[in-house]
Amino acid sequence: MTLLRALVMAALLGGAPVAEAQTAQSNTAPGSLAEASSFFKAPPLDGCRISIDDLIKGGSQALRGQWIVQKGPGEISLNTGGRIEMVPLPQRTGDVLRLGFRNGRLVADSAALGFLPIGVEDRAYLKPGTGLRAESVGRGDLADGAEVFLDELALGALPCGADQLLRLNLLAERDSGTGEALRQDIRLFLVDQGRMSGTYRETGPGGRLERGLITLLRR
């Protein structure tokens, strides 16, 4: 009877405290069934409402797991007869990015880029010049001179404006084999635990430049 009573009390109390549960999640093996289920156990994450402190102190647990990376539309520089010309890039998808934790810090793990620390920024005014030209990402439906900061077409309806969303930043550098580094700067707006989107800029040898929209969707 004592054992039965203990089991009933454990069920009613919901098991371990939240802090202990988060610690257990942070030690979950990548790719395991426990890791997959931790996403479903995490409370919903609202990028429009959650404070940056709450995201850092535990809300980012909801981002753990695998994400599909969708790049584009965008543009890339081509050297044609000594002249640099920007030409359109089609949309590409399929790369997988895993978000997890190292030493308590949110990181991204990419087969191509390795481990990348993720910086978190509070919501702020969208500074002119920090987005992409609407025409360069195929948004001819917007006014001339308009800037695009995330891929609204890929995301679907947004619960708030981009200036009201928390931001995640990733910066990667790797050897291109030419003596010049290949650098990728990714700036994302966090919508919820299943969607984030923003812009990327990649620079490489010989003045190579690629830039466009980028969206991460929960796998």
Short mmCIF file of C-alpha atoms in Angstrom, two decimals, residues 76-176:
data_model
loop_
_atom_site.label_atom_id
_atom_site.label_comp_id
_atom_site.label_asym_id
_atom_site.label_seq_id
_atom_site.Cartn_x
_atom_site.Cartn_y
_atom_site.Cartn_z
CA ILE A 76 25.15 35.86 -56.00
CA SER A 77 28.01 37.82 -57.55
CA LEU A 78 29.52 36.66 -60.84
CA ASN A 79 32.68 37.98 -62.44
CA THR A 80 31.85 38.51 -66.11
CA GLY A 81 34.69 39.92 -68.18
CA GLY A 82 36.18 41.68 -65.18
CA ARG A 83 32.83 43.12 -64.18
CA ILE A 84 31.01 42.01 -61.01
CA GLU A 85 27.33 41.36 -61.62
CA MET A 86 24.69 40.19 -59.14
CA VAL A 87 22.46 37.45 -60.55
CA PRO A 88 19.39 35.79 -58.98
CA LEU A 89 19.68 32.60 -56.95
CA PRO A 90 16.80 30.12 -56.80
CA GLN A 91 15.38 28.82 -53.56
CA ARG A 92 17.22 25.78 -52.13
CA THR A 93 16.28 23.49 -49.27
CA GLY A 94 17.32 20.26 -47.61
CA ASP A 95 20.29 21.02 -45.32
CA VAL A 96 19.79 19.98 -41.70
CA LEU A 97 20.91 22.07 -38.73
CA ARG A 98 20.80 20.70 -35.21
CA LEU A 99 20.30 23.07 -32.29
CA GLY A 100 21.49 21.99 -28.87
CA PHE A 101 23.59 23.06 -25.91
CA ARG A 102 27.29 23.12 -25.05
CA ASN A 103 28.34 24.23 -21.58
CA GLY A 104 24.86 25.64 -21.10
CA ARG A 105 24.98 27.75 -24.26
CA LEU A 106 22.74 27.35 -27.29
CA VAL A 107 24.75 26.21 -30.33
CA ALA A 108 24.08 25.06 -33.88
CA ASP A 109 25.70 21.92 -35.27
CA SER A 110 26.07 21.80 -39.04
CA ALA A 111 27.80 19.15 -41.14
CA ALA A 112 29.18 21.93 -43.35
CA LEU A 113 29.94 24.62 -40.75
CA GLY A 114 30.63 22.66 -37.55
CA PHE A 115 29.57 23.96 -34.12
CA LEU A 116 28.42 27.58 -34.06
CA PRO A 117 27.57 29.55 -30.91
CA ILE A 118 24.26 31.38 -31.20
CA GLY A 119 24.02 34.97 -30.01
CA VAL A 120 20.68 36.25 -28.75
CA GLU A 121 19.50 39.82 -29.34
CA ASP A 122 16.53 41.66 -27.94
CA ARG A 123 13.82 43.00 -30.24
CA ALA A 124 14.65 46.39 -31.73
CA TYR A 125 13.91 48.89 -34.47
CA LEU A 126 14.81 47.59 -37.94
CA LYS A 127 17.67 49.76 -39.14
CA PRO A 128 17.60 50.74 -42.83
CA GLY A 129 20.28 48.90 -44.79
CA THR A 130 20.25 45.78 -42.60
CA GLY A 131 17.69 43.95 -44.74
CA LEU A 132 17.72 42.90 -48.40
CA ARG A 133 16.43 44.86 -51.36
CA ALA A 134 12.96 43.57 -52.18
CA GLU A 135 13.78 43.23 -55.88
CA SER A 136 16.90 41.14 -55.11
CA VAL A 137 14.79 38.46 -53.41
CA GLY A 138 11.96 38.36 -55.90
CA ARG A 139 9.50 40.55 -54.01
CA GLY A 140 8.30 42.63 -56.92
CA ASP A 141 4.99 43.03 -55.10
CA LEU A 142 6.61 45.49 -52.66
CA ALA A 143 7.27 49.17 -53.23
CA ASP A 144 10.51 50.31 -54.88
CA GLY A 145 13.26 50.67 -52.31
CA ALA A 146 11.53 48.45 -49.78
CA GLU A 147 13.68 46.16 -47.63
CA VAL A 148 12.91 42.56 -46.68
CA PHE A 149 14.11 41.20 -43.33
CA LEU A 150 12.62 37.69 -43.35
CA ASP A 151 10.79 35.32 -45.67
CA GLU A 152 7.12 35.93 -44.96
CA LEU A 153 6.12 33.79 -47.95
CA ALA A 154 7.88 30.73 -46.47
CA LEU A 155 6.69 31.37 -42.90
CA GLY A 156 3.04 32.03 -43.50
CA ALA A 157 1.11 34.54 -41.38
CA LEU A 158 3.21 36.22 -38.68
CA PRO A 159 1.76 36.95 -35.24
CA CYS A 160 3.63 40.29 -35.07
CA GLY A 161 6.07 42.46 -37.01
CA ALA A 162 9.75 41.58 -37.38
CA ASP A 163 10.71 44.47 -35.09
CA GLN A 164 8.77 42.73 -32.29
CA LEU A 165 10.61 39.39 -32.58
CA LEU A 166 13.67 38.25 -30.66
CA ARG A 167 16.76 37.65 -32.81
CA LEU A 168 19.37 34.91 -33.10
CA ASN A 169 22.74 35.47 -34.75
CA LEU A 170 25.19 32.88 -36.10
CA LEU A 171 28.63 33.60 -37.53
CA ALA A 172 30.78 30.93 -39.19
CA GLU A 173 34.22 31.00 -40.77
CA ARG A 174 35.99 28.10 -42.45
CA ASP A 175 38.97 27.55 -44.71
CA SER A 176 38.06 27.73 -48.38
#
